[in-house]
Amino acid sequence: MANYKIDASHSEVTFKIKHLMISTVTGKFDKFDGNMTTEGDDLTNARITFEADIDSINTNSGQRDTHLKSDDFFAADKFPKLSFSSTNFKIVSESEYVLTGDFTIRDITKTLSLDVEYNGEMVDPYGQTKLGFEINGKINRKDFDLKWSAVTEAGGVVVSDEVKLHLNIQLVKQA
């Protein structure tokens, strides 16, 4: 059995959402953690857990970040973390997988499937074994009670319901 932990200094957890349906705002979580346990080299049996601190949300706008932490969105004071726990990690091709699991925001859990590109394994200059992944998916924010909405004078939507998820994750093998 092999255990891996996210190397946060070489990983990023980002999301994108349409604003006014004409541009895209990118945000990220600055504090997150995760683990993967495998049965040897076969990643298809991997068990993966992940969580991010809502208070670490960063969209390069302090006012927007404060709004996102409020009850209109994440309610960070009541629900300080979002989490993911895998239920399946299925191989599609040599470097492509589909990761399925339980994704929780605001104590609402939904099944989420993510496309995973496995970028390989490398031993760093310090002798640590590392694995690299690029992960993509999307959610409907209203499924998780991220409910705030507004309409412009012309009838346009201010914030889309679809949120695109993009993670670049490097895992380091634990001794």
XYZ file of C-alpha atoms in Angstrom:
175
model
C 0.000 0.000 0.000
C 1.246 3.489 -0.835
C 0.167 6.755 0.777
C 0.486 10.167 -0.864
C -0.172 13.697 0.378
C -0.769 16.878 -1.617
C 2.350 18.987 -2.023
C 0.546 22.336 -1.637
C 3.562 24.377 -2.728
C 3.417 22.662 -6.144
C -0.381 22.447 -6.490
C -3.276 24.800 -7.177
C -7.033 24.608 -6.768
C -8.863 27.052 -9.042
C -12.347 27.728 -10.349
C -13.843 29.861 -13.087
C -17.274 31.435 -13.337
C -18.883 33.698 -15.917
C -19.553 37.304 -14.876
C -22.253 39.187 -16.809
C -21.958 36.269 -19.263
C -19.258 38.225 -21.135
C -16.134 37.556 -19.064
C -14.721 34.963 -16.699
C -13.598 35.464 -13.111
C -10.960 33.083 -11.797
C -10.633 32.235 -8.131
C -8.620 29.849 -6.045
C -8.336 28.363 -2.602
C -5.019 29.160 -0.932
C -5.342 26.509 1.816
C -6.192 22.919 0.965
C -5.106 19.402 1.787
C -5.611 15.937 0.401
C -4.457 12.341 0.452
C -4.391 9.349 -1.850
C -3.959 5.722 -0.846
C -3.249 3.091 -3.503
C -2.774 -0.651 -3.636
C 0.692 -0.618 -5.192
C 1.171 1.052 -8.582
C -2.410 0.516 -9.762
C -4.122 3.885 -9.396
C -7.527 2.433 -10.293
C -7.963 1.304 -6.695
C -6.938 4.697 -5.267
C -8.888 6.227 -2.390
C -8.730 10.022 -2.517
C -9.792 12.655 -0.011
C -9.564 16.416 -0.374
C -10.651 19.509 1.519
C -10.262 23.268 1.099
C -10.629 26.045 3.667
C -13.414 28.384 2.569
C -11.762 31.297 4.398
C -8.812 30.962 2.002
C -10.910 31.793 -1.084
C -9.087 34.319 -3.256
C -10.495 36.024 -6.350
C -8.147 39.038 -6.212
C -10.983 41.181 -4.860
C -11.308 41.497 -1.090
C -14.885 42.753 -1.344
C -15.926 39.831 -3.570
C -14.085 37.328 -1.345
C -15.965 38.656 1.710
C -19.261 38.275 -0.189
C -18.338 34.704 -1.214
C -17.688 33.829 2.461
C -21.140 35.172 3.464
C -24.407 33.242 3.682
C -25.205 34.280 0.074
C -22.580 31.760 -0.993
C -20.367 29.525 1.181
C -21.413 30.623 4.716
C -17.811 30.121 5.847
C -18.641 30.750 9.514
C -21.028 27.744 9.561
C -19.355 25.580 6.914
C -15.600 26.278 7.026
C -14.542 23.559 4.547
C -15.574 21.984 1.296
C -14.620 18.345 0.825
C -14.375 15.480 -1.628
C -14.131 11.748 -0.934
C -13.670 9.353 -3.844
C -15.953 6.422 -4.558
C -14.341 5.353 -7.860
C -11.162 6.053 -9.835
C -11.609 4.482 -13.253
C -8.974 4.255 -15.970
C -10.013 5.484 -19.425
C -6.602 5.249 -21.124
C -2.941 5.084 -20.103
C -2.998 8.645 -18.722
C -6.720 9.447 -18.409
C -9.044 8.609 -15.551
C -12.507 9.516 -14.326
C -12.596 10.289 -10.609
C -16.032 10.035 -8.993
C -16.895 10.840 -5.428
C -18.935 12.701 -2.867
C -18.440 16.481 -3.064
C -19.685 18.530 -0.115
C -20.300 22.267 0.187
C -22.467 23.739 2.988
C -23.212 20.199 4.263
C -24.847 19.392 0.905
C -23.278 16.338 -0.721
C -23.619 15.486 -4.408
C -21.901 12.963 -6.637
C -19.209 14.616 -8.738
C -17.245 13.147 -11.636
C -13.960 14.736 -12.655
C -11.721 14.192 -15.665
C -8.180 13.397 -14.540
C -5.039 13.515 -16.622
C -2.170 11.614 -15.009
C 1.055 13.405 -15.906
C 3.374 10.763 -14.510
C 5.762 9.977 -11.675
C 9.126 11.561 -10.928
C 11.693 11.430 -8.145
C 12.712 14.961 -7.137
C 16.309 16.019 -6.262
C 15.603 15.183 -2.595
C 14.637 11.586 -3.308
C 10.881 12.111 -2.904
C 8.548 10.277 -5.284
C 5.957 12.633 -6.753
C 2.903 12.137 -8.961
C 1.318 14.863 -11.078
C -2.343 15.276 -12.061
C -4.486 17.810 -13.888
C -8.155 17.594 -12.885
C -11.172 19.257 -14.521
C -14.879 19.276 -13.844
C -17.866 21.489 -13.279
C -20.688 21.958 -10.816
C -23.914 23.926 -10.674
C -23.401 26.242 -7.700
C -27.125 26.322 -6.889
C -27.033 22.549 -6.251
C -24.970 23.458 -3.160
C -27.125 26.396 -2.039
C -24.652 29.000 -3.328
C -27.797 30.909 -4.103
C -27.025 34.601 -4.590
C -28.250 35.919 -7.894
C -28.798 39.270 -9.539
C -30.020 40.481 -12.901
C -28.822 43.568 -14.774
C -31.220 46.300 -15.920
C -31.124 44.756 -19.378
C -32.130 41.367 -17.960
C -28.692 39.743 -18.085
C -27.418 37.320 -15.457
C -24.647 38.722 -13.227
C -23.127 35.363 -12.161
C -23.588 32.063 -14.012
C -24.741 28.921 -12.249
C -22.001 26.772 -13.808
C -18.642 26.773 -12.064
C -15.667 25.186 -13.811
C -13.150 23.443 -11.556
C -9.478 23.122 -12.430
C -6.854 21.566 -10.170
C -3.167 20.975 -10.754
C -2.125 18.531 -8.081
C 1.279 17.161 -7.173
C 1.314 14.347 -4.637
C 4.338 13.288 -2.616
C 4.739 9.698 -1.462
C 4.826 9.333 2.305
C 7.453 7.198 4.019
